Amino acid sequence: MWGGRFSAGPSAIMEEINASIDIDRRLWREDIAGSRAHAQMLAAKGIISDADVAEIDRGLTQIESEIESGSFSFSAALEDIHMNIEARLKEIIGAPAGRLHTARSRNDQVATDFRLWCRQACDDLDTALGALQRALATRAGQHADTIMPGFTHLQSAQPVTFGHHCLAYVEMFARDRGRFQDARKRLNASPLGAAALAGTSFPIDRDATARALGFDAPMANSLDAVSARDFAAELLGAAAICATHISRLAEEIVIWSSAQFSFVTLSDDFSTGSSIMPQKKNPDAAELCRAKAGRIIGDLNGLLIMLKGLPLAYSKDMQEDKEQTFDAIDALALCLAAMTGMIESLTVNKPAMRDAAASGFATATDLADWLVRALGLPFREAHHVTGALVAMAEKKGCDLPDLTLEEIQSVHADVSGDIFSVLSVENSVASRISFGGTAPENVRQQAERWLKELEGTGS
Ligand code: ARG
């Protein structure tokens, strides 16, 4: 009836669209943990016997080792990880397997498993972000006084240090960690026992299962417990922001490693060659980090759009939440590892950075500030005088420090030779001592503070 794509009948199509086992098999550990907690609670409340729970436990242990060793055979006909495990449990222990699903539904089961998975993802991402921060803070300590151009509009603006630039990302990634930690706090509540949507008539103990699974508390509304996916949206929201930060750093690496900039050289480990152009060394890992940010943002979008029209409680649409979440978290974990590797192994080309910092009249602001400080000019007038000096240097084809005192005095007669002390890029960065500024002393202190804070974090 459906034409050429399928050789088998509609039931095969139904099976294909319905099955999620290829995606949700990753939840097997969480599913087994959830079943153990549930069975134990059922026995403690006298809903099933101790003999049943012992059998269930034995069967789940065997399933665990079968999945771990790769001998477990997953079946699409059994739809998802929950039914695959339950069916196998029945094969192993027989009748008691049927009692496990008392006072439980796949709706609260999948919500429980998925929350547990997302909680672990928050912890793993936190660790990976810690490692990236450490790599950046280490580079910052090594390059506290390595001068590079600071840009606005990608035009040379004022000199900064490479260490300062690295620490900017350390700060961003600290906020990303905060977002994952925050998401973790909110997601750590237990849906288990909400059953299909309305709760159950069995005398279950939801506090006990919540505690056994490390949740802070059971969720207070059964409809919310099975319907909520904002925990995944929040995780992906944090992931999308973090990926955006990685993408910006990746973009900078692409620019810095170009022959025109030559600020950094990527290690061979984190670059590729061209099959036709022998001179090329391409920043593929950085480019892919940049691209994967788009994909992660897309996953967040897909999840929100899937959710936005769903009435309470469970709808099958929600089965599609996992593929997007796994995709986003896998991509982000890979980007974090690749970025950490790139940062740790890249070589910094100090002379190229310094030369670029000294070109483009990067100390013009320092010159204007000197006119304000030494001659008492209003800043607007100092700005004007400096503009004229920049125009003069441009016309002469030289830089600001290359102008003679006579030339400078032709624009403003009161200028003294002292002005040359502020025109070097070294003096410029050294003078930026305000809190959060780029002065090497500041950068050294901040790098040390971060390295101390990050001790013992990361992998
Ligand atoms: N595989 C399903 C999912 O991931 C499990 C829940 C199925 N519930 C149901 N009522 N059909 O969403």
Tab-separated table of C-alpha atoms and ligand atoms in Angstrom:
chain	number	residue	atom	x	y	z
A	1	MET	CA	0.000	0.000	0.000
A	2	TRP	CA	2.818	2.441	0.819
A	3	GLY	CA	4.808	1.798	-2.343
A	4	GLY	CA	8.368	0.786	-3.039
A	5	ARG	CA	10.311	1.817	0.057
A	6	PHE	CA	9.112	-1.155	2.103
A	7	SER	CA	9.067	-4.756	1.014
A	8	ALA	CA	7.182	-5.898	4.103
A	9	GLY	CA	3.646	-4.992	5.109
A	10	PRO	CA	2.303	-2.190	7.328
A	11	SER	CA	3.082	-4.016	10.547
A	12	ALA	CA	6.784	-3.729	9.769
A	13	ILE	CA	6.336	-0.012	9.184
A	14	MET	CA	4.501	0.295	12.480
A	15	GLU	CA	7.310	-1.530	14.220
A	16	GLU	CA	9.908	0.712	12.648
A	17	ILE	CA	8.211	3.974	13.590
A	18	ASN	CA	7.291	2.728	17.046
A	19	ALA	CA	10.564	1.217	18.182
A	20	SER	CA	13.061	3.281	20.128
A	21	ILE	CA	15.384	0.498	21.212
A	22	ASP	CA	18.258	1.601	18.951
A	23	ILE	CA	18.286	4.908	20.832
A	24	ASP	CA	17.114	4.150	24.348
A	25	ARG	CA	19.212	1.012	24.883
A	26	ARG	CA	21.698	3.475	26.330
A	27	LEU	CA	19.386	3.763	29.339
A	28	TRP	CA	19.929	0.155	30.387
A	29	ARG	CA	21.920	0.903	33.533
A	30	GLU	CA	19.387	3.469	34.693
A	31	ASP	CA	16.500	1.142	33.849
A	32	ILE	CA	17.971	-1.674	35.911
A	33	ALA	CA	18.707	0.679	38.811
A	34	GLY	CA	15.123	1.964	38.690
A	35	SER	CA	13.698	-1.577	38.628
A	36	ARG	CA	15.848	-2.624	41.577
A	37	ALA	CA	14.712	0.352	43.652
A	38	HIS	CA	11.082	-0.260	42.712
A	39	ALA	CA	11.174	-4.019	43.456
A	40	GLN	CA	12.859	-3.473	46.815
A	41	MET	CA	10.233	-0.933	47.796
A	42	LEU	CA	7.383	-3.246	46.671
A	43	ALA	CA	8.790	-5.995	48.905
A	44	ALA	CA	9.343	-3.643	51.840
A	45	LYS	CA	5.715	-2.578	51.598
A	46	GLY	CA	4.547	-6.217	51.363
A	47	ILE	CA	3.200	-5.712	47.826
A	48	ILE	CA	5.417	-8.506	46.450
A	49	SER	CA	7.238	-11.230	48.390
A	50	ASP	CA	10.882	-11.258	49.473
A	51	ALA	CA	11.325	-14.384	47.361
A	52	ASP	CA	10.080	-12.473	44.292
A	53	VAL	CA	12.446	-9.574	44.845
A	54	ALA	CA	15.369	-11.978	45.290
A	55	GLU	CA	14.523	-13.581	41.956
A	56	ILE	CA	14.073	-10.199	40.270
A	57	ASP	CA	17.444	-9.128	41.593
A	58	ARG	CA	19.119	-12.298	40.364
A	59	GLY	CA	17.574	-11.886	36.919
A	60	LEU	CA	18.567	-8.218	36.678
A	61	THR	CA	22.147	-9.090	37.661
A	62	GLN	CA	22.308	-11.631	34.856
A	63	ILE	CA	20.840	-9.135	32.361
A	64	GLU	CA	23.402	-6.578	33.476
A	65	SER	CA	26.262	-8.905	32.683
A	66	GLU	CA	24.674	-9.980	29.382
A	67	ILE	CA	24.372	-6.353	28.238
A	68	GLU	CA	27.853	-5.516	29.483
A	69	SER	CA	29.399	-8.459	27.640
A	70	GLY	CA	27.412	-7.754	24.464
A	71	SER	CA	25.559	-11.066	24.482
A	72	PHE	CA	22.126	-9.534	25.172
A	73	SER	CA	19.979	-9.570	22.060
A	74	PHE	CA	17.930	-6.402	21.672
A	75	SER	CA	14.686	-6.716	19.741
A	76	ALA	CA	12.848	-3.978	17.860
A	77	ALA	CA	9.616	-5.942	18.234
A	78	LEU	CA	9.922	-5.297	21.975
A	79	GLU	CA	10.006	-1.574	21.238
A	80	ASP	CA	12.165	-0.108	23.923
A	81	ILE	CA	14.726	-0.788	26.624
A	82	HIS	CA	12.046	-1.219	29.288
A	83	MET	CA	10.230	-4.017	27.479
A	84	ASN	CA	13.432	-5.638	26.261
A	85	ILE	CA	14.691	-5.958	29.812
A	86	GLU	CA	11.352	-7.077	31.212
A	87	ALA	CA	10.913	-9.728	28.513
A	88	ARG	CA	14.381	-11.109	29.156
A	89	LEU	CA	13.706	-11.086	32.900
A	90	LYS	CA	10.658	-13.259	32.263
A	91	GLU	CA	12.802	-15.715	30.262
A	92	ILE	CA	15.313	-15.937	33.103
A	93	ILE	CA	13.102	-15.991	36.239
A	94	GLY	CA	9.614	-16.752	34.944
A	95	ALA	CA	6.492	-15.639	36.847
A	96	PRO	CA	8.033	-13.191	39.385
A	97	ALA	CA	9.093	-10.986	36.449
A	98	GLY	CA	5.448	-10.144	35.890
A	99	ARG	CA	5.169	-8.701	39.406
A	100	LEU	CA	7.892	-6.077	38.862
A	101	HIS	CA	5.570	-3.828	36.897
A	102	THR	CA	3.048	-3.577	39.772
A	103	ALA	CA	2.283	0.079	40.580
A	104	ARG	CA	4.521	1.245	37.735
A	105	SER	CA	4.077	2.256	34.114
A	106	ARG	CA	6.551	2.805	31.338
A	107	ASN	CA	5.597	6.465	31.611
A	108	ASP	CA	7.091	6.981	35.064
A	109	GLN	CA	9.776	4.407	34.280
A	110	VAL	CA	11.130	6.254	31.233
A	111	ALA	CA	10.946	9.624	32.994
A	112	THR	CA	12.954	8.159	35.884
A	113	ASP	CA	15.576	6.549	33.642
A	114	PHE	CA	15.977	9.672	31.567
A	115	ARG	CA	16.388	11.923	34.607
A	116	LEU	CA	19.066	9.621	35.969
A	117	TRP	CA	20.875	9.732	32.619
A	118	CYS	CA	20.686	13.517	32.418
A	119	ARG	CA	21.965	13.816	35.982
A	120	GLN	CA	25.036	11.799	35.059
A	121	ALA	CA	25.479	13.950	31.951
A	122	CYS	CA	25.533	17.084	34.137
A	123	ASP	CA	28.251	15.556	36.303
A	124	ASP	CA	30.332	14.370	33.343
A	125	LEU	CA	30.094	17.721	31.570
A	126	ASP	CA	31.095	19.480	34.761
A	127	THR	CA	34.227	17.336	34.941
A	128	ALA	CA	35.049	17.906	31.261
A	129	LEU	CA	34.544	21.648	31.611
A	130	GLY	CA	36.847	21.654	34.634
A	131	ALA	CA	39.561	20.020	32.524
A	132	LEU	CA	39.141	22.601	29.757
A	133	GLN	CA	39.269	25.441	32.281
A	134	ARG	CA	42.451	23.996	33.705
A	135	ALA	CA	44.052	23.788	30.273
A	136	LEU	CA	43.143	27.432	29.613
A	137	ALA	CA	44.250	28.676	33.036
A	138	THR	CA	47.568	26.858	32.604
A	139	ARG	CA	48.089	28.610	29.261
A	140	ALA	CA	47.116	31.898	30.929
A	141	GLY	CA	49.808	31.437	33.576
A	142	GLN	CA	52.406	30.688	30.885
A	143	HIS	CA	51.367	33.690	28.785
A	144	ALA	CA	50.536	36.313	31.383
A	145	ASP	CA	52.780	38.769	29.544
A	146	THR	CA	52.546	37.517	25.985
A	147	ILE	CA	51.229	40.531	24.110
A	148	MET	CA	48.606	40.163	21.407
A	149	PRO	CA	46.238	42.577	19.732
A	150	GLY	CA	42.875	42.924	21.405
A	151	PHE	CA	40.106	43.359	18.846
A	152	THR	CA	36.759	44.995	18.506
A	153	HIS	CA	34.995	44.499	15.167
A	154	LEU	CA	38.014	42.230	14.467
A	155	GLN	CA	39.990	45.472	14.056
A	156	SER	CA	43.056	46.044	16.236
A	157	ALA	CA	41.757	47.932	19.266
A	158	GLN	CA	44.151	47.847	22.238
A	159	PRO	CA	46.918	45.435	23.117
A	160	VAL	CA	46.017	42.696	25.595
A	161	THR	CA	47.824	39.579	26.735
A	162	PHE	CA	47.183	36.083	25.455
A	163	GLY	CA	46.820	34.972	29.063
A	164	HIS	CA	44.050	37.510	29.569
A	165	HIS	CA	42.287	36.218	26.469
A	166	CYS	CA	42.500	32.613	27.758
A	167	LEU	CA	41.076	33.660	31.114
A	168	ALA	CA	38.072	35.265	29.420
A	169	TYR	CA	37.061	31.752	28.362
A	170	VAL	CA	37.804	30.326	31.809
A	171	GLU	CA	35.175	32.740	33.142
A	172	MET	CA	32.639	31.769	30.479
A	173	PHE	CA	33.133	28.080	31.127
A	174	ALA	CA	32.722	28.687	34.863
A	175	ARG	CA	29.265	30.101	34.182
A	176	ASP	CA	28.523	27.119	31.941
A	177	ARG	CA	29.409	24.816	34.811
A	178	GLY	CA	27.059	26.811	37.008
A	179	ARG	CA	24.262	26.274	34.494
A	180	PHE	CA	24.783	22.500	34.449
A	181	GLN	CA	24.973	22.377	38.245
A	182	ASP	CA	21.811	24.404	38.426
A	183	ALA	CA	19.994	22.171	35.931
A	184	ARG	CA	21.094	19.172	37.961
A	185	LYS	CA	19.521	20.567	41.132
A	186	ARG	CA	16.146	21.032	39.478
A	187	LEU	CA	16.119	17.718	37.626
A	188	ASN	CA	16.951	15.645	40.673
A	189	ALA	CA	13.414	14.728	41.694
A	190	SER	CA	11.797	11.339	41.274
A	191	PRO	CA	8.857	10.619	38.951
A	192	LEU	CA	8.839	6.944	39.974
A	193	GLY	CA	5.491	5.897	41.394
A	194	ALA	CA	3.491	8.415	39.364
A	195	ALA	CA	2.576	5.298	37.361
A	196	ALA	CA	0.776	5.968	34.052
A	197	LEU	CA	-0.397	9.474	34.993
A	198	ALA	CA	-2.680	9.398	38.023
A	199	GLY	CA	-0.665	7.629	40.703
A	200	THR	CA	-1.558	4.189	41.998
A	201	SER	CA	-3.891	2.495	44.445
A	202	PHE	CA	-1.049	0.350	45.850
A	203	PRO	CA	0.480	1.525	49.159
A	204	ILE	CA	3.846	2.421	47.635
A	205	ASP	CA	6.628	4.415	49.293
A	206	ARG	CA	7.822	7.032	46.837
A	207	ASP	CA	10.261	8.523	49.327
A	208	ALA	CA	12.048	5.187	49.550
A	209	THR	CA	12.508	4.813	45.784
A	210	ALA	CA	13.540	8.454	45.464
A	211	ARG	CA	16.151	7.975	48.191
A	212	ALA	CA	17.429	4.698	46.725
A	213	LEU	CA	18.051	6.401	43.368
A	214	GLY	CA	19.746	9.458	44.856
A	215	PHE	CA	16.868	11.828	44.096
A	216	ASP	CA	16.208	14.659	46.539
A	217	ALA	CA	12.467	13.952	46.753
A	218	PRO	CA	9.554	12.400	44.855
A	219	MET	CA	7.765	14.760	42.459
A	220	ALA	CA	4.565	16.011	44.033
A	221	ASN	CA	2.229	15.787	41.053
A	222	SER	CA	1.838	12.573	39.074
A	223	LEU	CA	0.741	14.339	35.861
A	224	ASP	CA	3.759	16.634	36.012
A	225	ALA	CA	6.044	13.715	36.876
A	226	VAL	CA	5.296	11.815	33.650
A	227	SER	CA	4.845	14.871	31.386
A	228	ALA	CA	7.717	17.127	32.325
A	229	ARG	CA	10.684	17.297	30.004
A	230	ASP	CA	11.877	20.750	30.980
A	231	PHE	CA	14.790	19.028	32.734
A	232	ALA	CA	16.055	17.866	29.335
A	233	ALA	CA	15.331	21.260	27.782
A	234	GLU	CA	17.322	22.912	30.539
A	235	LEU	CA	20.209	20.530	30.051
A	236	LEU	CA	20.204	21.208	26.319
A	237	GLY	CA	19.825	24.941	26.931
A	238	ALA	CA	22.956	24.888	29.068
A	239	ALA	CA	24.610	22.683	26.427
A	240	ALA	CA	23.686	25.083	23.627
A	241	ILE	CA	25.162	28.063	25.486
A	242	CYS	CA	28.304	26.131	26.339
A	243	ALA	CA	28.639	24.954	22.727
A	244	THR	CA	28.299	28.572	21.619
A	245	HIS	CA	31.233	29.505	23.842
A	246	ILE	CA	33.286	26.658	22.444
A	247	SER	CA	32.336	27.727	18.950
A	248	ARG	CA	33.591	31.268	19.521
A	249	LEU	CA	36.908	29.974	20.800
A	250	ALA	CA	37.022	27.573	17.844
A	251	GLU	CA	36.463	30.470	15.463
A	252	GLU	CA	39.358	32.330	17.066
A	253	ILE	CA	41.594	29.299	16.680
A	254	VAL	CA	40.659	29.108	12.994
A	255	ILE	CA	41.605	32.782	12.579
A	256	TRP	CA	44.755	32.629	14.727
A	257	SER	CA	46.100	29.556	12.966
A	258	SER	CA	45.694	31.019	9.460
A	259	ALA	CA	48.920	31.877	7.618
A	260	GLN	CA	47.843	35.540	7.635
A	261	PHE	CA	47.646	35.690	11.436
A	262	SER	CA	50.044	32.913	12.460
A	263	PHE	CA	49.379	33.582	16.144
A	264	VAL	CA	49.239	29.891	16.975
A	265	THR	CA	50.221	26.608	15.395
A	266	LEU	CA	48.020	23.635	16.129
A	267	SER	CA	49.740	20.389	17.018
A	268	ASP	CA	49.760	17.678	14.370
A	269	ASP	CA	47.437	15.711	16.653
A	270	PHE	CA	44.697	18.276	16.251
A	271	SER	CA	45.010	19.267	12.617
A	272	THR	CA	44.876	17.621	9.228
A	273	GLY	CA	46.692	18.087	5.929
A	274	SER	CA	45.327	18.546	2.447
A	275	SER	CA	45.547	15.776	-0.122
A	276	ILE	CA	46.392	18.280	-2.871
A	277	MET	CA	47.999	21.317	-1.201
A	278	PRO	CA	51.119	20.185	0.656
A	279	GLN	CA	51.581	23.484	2.518
A	280	LYS	CA	48.264	23.210	4.325
A	281	LYS	CA	47.584	22.405	7.925
A	282	ASN	CA	43.889	22.658	8.569
A	283	PRO	CA	42.184	23.361	11.909
A	284	ASP	CA	39.516	20.714	11.294
A	285	ALA	CA	38.844	19.996	14.962
A	286	ALA	CA	38.150	23.686	15.615
A	287	GLU	CA	35.931	23.922	12.553
A	288	LEU	CA	33.971	20.875	13.676
A	289	CYS	CA	33.532	22.333	17.160
A	290	ARG	CA	32.114	25.406	15.458
A	291	ALA	CA	29.769	23.296	13.343
A	292	LYS	CA	28.609	21.101	16.197
A	293	ALA	CA	27.380	24.155	18.083
A	294	GLY	CA	24.796	24.535	15.300
A	295	ARG	CA	23.800	20.941	15.686
A	296	ILE	CA	23.427	21.243	19.474
A	297	ILE	CA	21.321	24.383	19.142
A	298	GLY	CA	19.238	22.425	16.618
A	299	ASP	CA	18.733	19.612	19.120
A	300	LEU	CA	17.467	22.095	21.706
A	301	ASN	CA	15.105	23.555	19.113
A	302	GLY	CA	13.865	20.120	18.110
A	303	LEU	CA	13.155	19.185	21.699
A	304	LEU	CA	11.230	22.381	22.482
A	305	ILE	CA	9.217	22.171	19.292
A	306	MET	CA	8.386	18.527	19.981
A	307	LEU	CA	7.099	19.512	23.430
A	308	LYS	CA	5.276	22.750	22.801
A	309	GLY	CA	2.006	21.323	21.514
A	310	LEU	CA	1.628	18.352	23.829
A	311	PRO	CA	-1.356	18.161	26.150
A	312	LEU	CA	-0.776	16.443	29.501
A	313	ALA	CA	0.117	13.720	30.200
A	314	TYR	CA	2.317	11.343	28.199
A	315	SER	CA	2.254	11.353	24.401
A	316	LYS	CA	4.386	9.144	22.235
A	317	ASP	CA	5.980	12.243	20.731
A	318	MET	CA	8.042	12.339	23.897
A	319	GLN	CA	9.913	9.234	22.850
A	320	GLU	CA	11.812	11.498	20.452
A	321	ASP	CA	13.312	13.460	23.359
A	322	LYS	CA	16.176	11.049	23.861
A	323	GLU	CA	17.729	11.016	20.415
A	324	GLN	CA	18.137	14.791	20.457
A	325	THR	CA	19.417	14.828	24.002
A	326	PHE	CA	21.940	12.048	23.435
A	327	ASP	CA	23.062	13.667	20.189
A	328	ALA	CA	23.611	17.046	21.849
A	329	ILE	CA	25.409	15.694	24.899
A	330	ASP	CA	27.624	13.364	22.847
A	331	ALA	CA	28.546	16.220	20.518
A	332	LEU	CA	29.281	18.568	23.399
A	333	ALA	CA	31.406	16.025	25.258
A	334	LEU	CA	33.433	15.463	22.099
A	335	CYS	CA	33.873	19.209	21.529
A	336	LEU	CA	35.044	19.692	25.120
A	337	ALA	CA	37.616	16.929	24.770
A	338	ALA	CA	38.828	18.226	21.398
A	339	MET	CA	39.048	21.815	22.620
A	340	THR	CA	40.988	20.756	25.712
A	341	GLY	CA	43.415	18.837	23.493
A	342	MET	CA	43.854	21.770	21.107
A	343	ILE	CA	44.487	24.261	23.909
A	344	GLU	CA	46.942	21.978	25.670
A	345	SER	CA	48.963	21.249	22.560
A	346	LEU	CA	48.958	24.425	20.460
A	347	THR	CA	52.128	26.467	20.083
A	348	VAL	CA	51.968	30.207	20.669
A	349	ASN	CA	53.876	32.379	18.203
A	350	LYS	CA	54.826	35.274	20.486
A	351	PRO	CA	56.669	37.466	17.894
A	352	ALA	CA	53.754	37.338	15.458
A	353	MET	CA	51.317	38.268	18.205
A	354	ARG	CA	53.514	41.134	19.389
A	355	ASP	CA	54.087	42.485	15.870
A	356	ALA	CA	50.377	42.455	15.191
A	357	ALA	CA	49.699	44.136	18.529
A	358	ALA	CA	52.110	46.944	17.716
A	359	SER	CA	50.567	47.630	14.322
A	360	GLY	CA	47.263	49.391	13.668
A	361	PHE	CA	47.984	52.270	16.088
A	362	ALA	CA	46.984	50.049	19.001
A	363	THR	CA	48.374	52.477	21.597
A	364	ALA	CA	46.303	55.450	20.410
A	365	THR	CA	44.113	55.234	23.521
A	366	ASP	CA	47.239	55.301	25.702
A	367	LEU	CA	48.363	58.414	23.882
A	368	ALA	CA	45.024	60.124	24.458
A	369	ASP	CA	45.039	59.069	28.129
A	370	TRP	CA	48.549	60.604	28.473
A	371	LEU	CA	47.291	63.911	27.045
A	372	VAL	CA	44.530	63.889	29.658
A	373	ARG	CA	46.850	62.979	32.533
A	374	ALA	CA	49.939	65.050	31.645
A	375	LEU	CA	48.404	68.099	29.961
A	376	GLY	CA	44.976	68.152	31.577
A	377	LEU	CA	43.150	68.081	28.223
A	378	PRO	CA	39.500	67.040	28.294
A	379	PHE	CA	39.268	63.474	26.916
A	380	ARG	CA	37.290	64.571	23.853
A	381	GLU	CA	40.042	67.031	22.884
A	382	ALA	CA	42.740	64.452	23.592
A	383	HIS	CA	40.823	62.066	21.312
A	384	HIS	CA	40.898	64.704	18.582
A	385	VAL	CA	44.642	65.422	18.922
A	386	THR	CA	45.371	61.688	18.880
A	387	GLY	CA	43.250	61.281	15.766
A	388	ALA	CA	45.349	63.892	14.026
A	389	LEU	CA	48.550	62.102	15.082
A	390	VAL	CA	47.215	58.779	13.817
A	391	ALA	CA	46.370	60.411	10.490
A	392	MET	CA	49.913	61.848	10.350
A	393	ALA	CA	51.496	58.458	11.064
A	394	GLU	CA	49.255	56.823	8.509
A	395	LYS	CA	50.316	59.366	5.896
A	396	LYS	CA	53.974	58.809	6.775
A	397	GLY	CA	53.495	55.053	6.654
A	398	CYS	CA	54.814	54.565	10.177
A	399	ASP	CA	53.512	53.713	13.647
A	400	LEU	CA	52.818	56.103	16.520
A	401	PRO	CA	56.135	55.499	18.358
A	402	ASP	CA	57.978	56.268	15.077
A	403	LEU	CA	56.765	59.896	14.929
A	404	THR	CA	59.351	62.463	16.046
A	405	LEU	CA	58.682	64.783	18.975
A	406	GLU	CA	58.709	67.750	16.579
A	407	GLU	CA	56.028	66.129	14.456
A	408	ILE	CA	53.897	65.457	17.528
A	409	GLN	CA	54.407	69.010	18.772
A	410	SER	CA	53.229	70.357	15.423
A	411	VAL	CA	49.793	69.010	16.426
A	412	HIS	CA	49.951	70.038	20.096
A	413	ALA	CA	52.826	72.267	21.220
A	414	ASP	CA	52.769	71.255	24.930
A	415	VAL	CA	53.606	67.579	24.391
A	416	SER	CA	56.940	66.500	25.965
A	417	GLY	CA	59.237	63.575	25.201
A	418	ASP	CA	57.664	61.778	28.126
A	419	ILE	CA	54.856	60.741	25.806
A	420	PHE	CA	57.007	58.008	24.242
A	421	SER	CA	56.873	56.077	27.518
A	422	VAL	CA	53.222	55.190	26.878
A	423	LEU	CA	53.454	54.377	23.192
A	424	SER	CA	54.964	50.884	23.495
A	425	VAL	CA	52.602	47.919	23.690
A	426	GLU	CA	54.460	46.656	26.783
A	427	ASN	CA	53.738	49.864	28.654
A	428	SER	CA	50.205	49.862	27.383
A	429	VAL	CA	49.307	46.445	28.822
A	430	ALA	CA	51.315	47.054	32.006
A	431	SER	CA	49.214	50.149	32.683
A	432	ARG	CA	45.885	48.278	32.593
A	433	ILE	CA	45.895	47.574	36.306
A	434	SER	CA	42.218	48.183	37.024
A	435	PHE	CA	40.393	45.140	38.436
A	436	GLY	CA	39.731	42.757	35.553
A	437	GLY	CA	42.240	44.542	33.320
A	438	THR	CA	44.924	42.948	31.164
A	439	ALA	CA	48.066	44.000	33.100
A	440	PRO	CA	50.398	40.972	33.309
A	441	GLU	CA	50.396	41.185	37.095
A	442	ASN	CA	46.583	40.912	37.151
A	443	VAL	CA	46.666	38.032	34.702
A	444	ARG	CA	49.261	36.160	36.751
A	445	GLN	CA	47.138	36.546	39.879
A	446	GLN	CA	43.929	35.486	38.160
A	447	ALA	CA	45.596	32.473	36.550
A	448	GLU	CA	46.928	31.413	39.940
A	449	ARG	CA	43.554	31.914	41.572
A	450	TRP	CA	41.871	29.783	38.945
A	451	LEU	CA	44.464	27.029	39.026
A	452	LYS	CA	44.054	26.826	42.779
A	453	GLU	CA	40.276	26.773	42.483
A	454	LEU	CA	40.434	24.095	39.807
A	455	GLU	CA	42.778	21.845	41.742
A	456	GLY	CA	41.296	18.390	41.908
A	457	THR	CA	38.577	19.136	39.360
A	458	GLY	CA	38.535	17.959	35.772
A	459	SER	CA	39.941	14.626	34.672
B	1	ARG	N1	9.663	4.165	24.708
B	1	ARG	C1	8.766	5.050	25.358
B	1	ARG	C2	9.408	6.443	25.451
B	1	ARG	O1	10.584	6.549	25.377
B	1	ARG	C3	8.447	4.572	26.746
B	1	ARG	C4	7.123	5.041	27.268
B	1	ARG	C5	6.024	4.388	26.517
B	1	ARG	N2	4.752	4.667	27.098
B	1	ARG	C6	3.608	4.450	26.457
B	1	ARG	N3	2.541	4.785	27.056
B	1	ARG	N4	3.576	3.940	25.251
B	1	ARG	O2	8.723	7.456	25.591
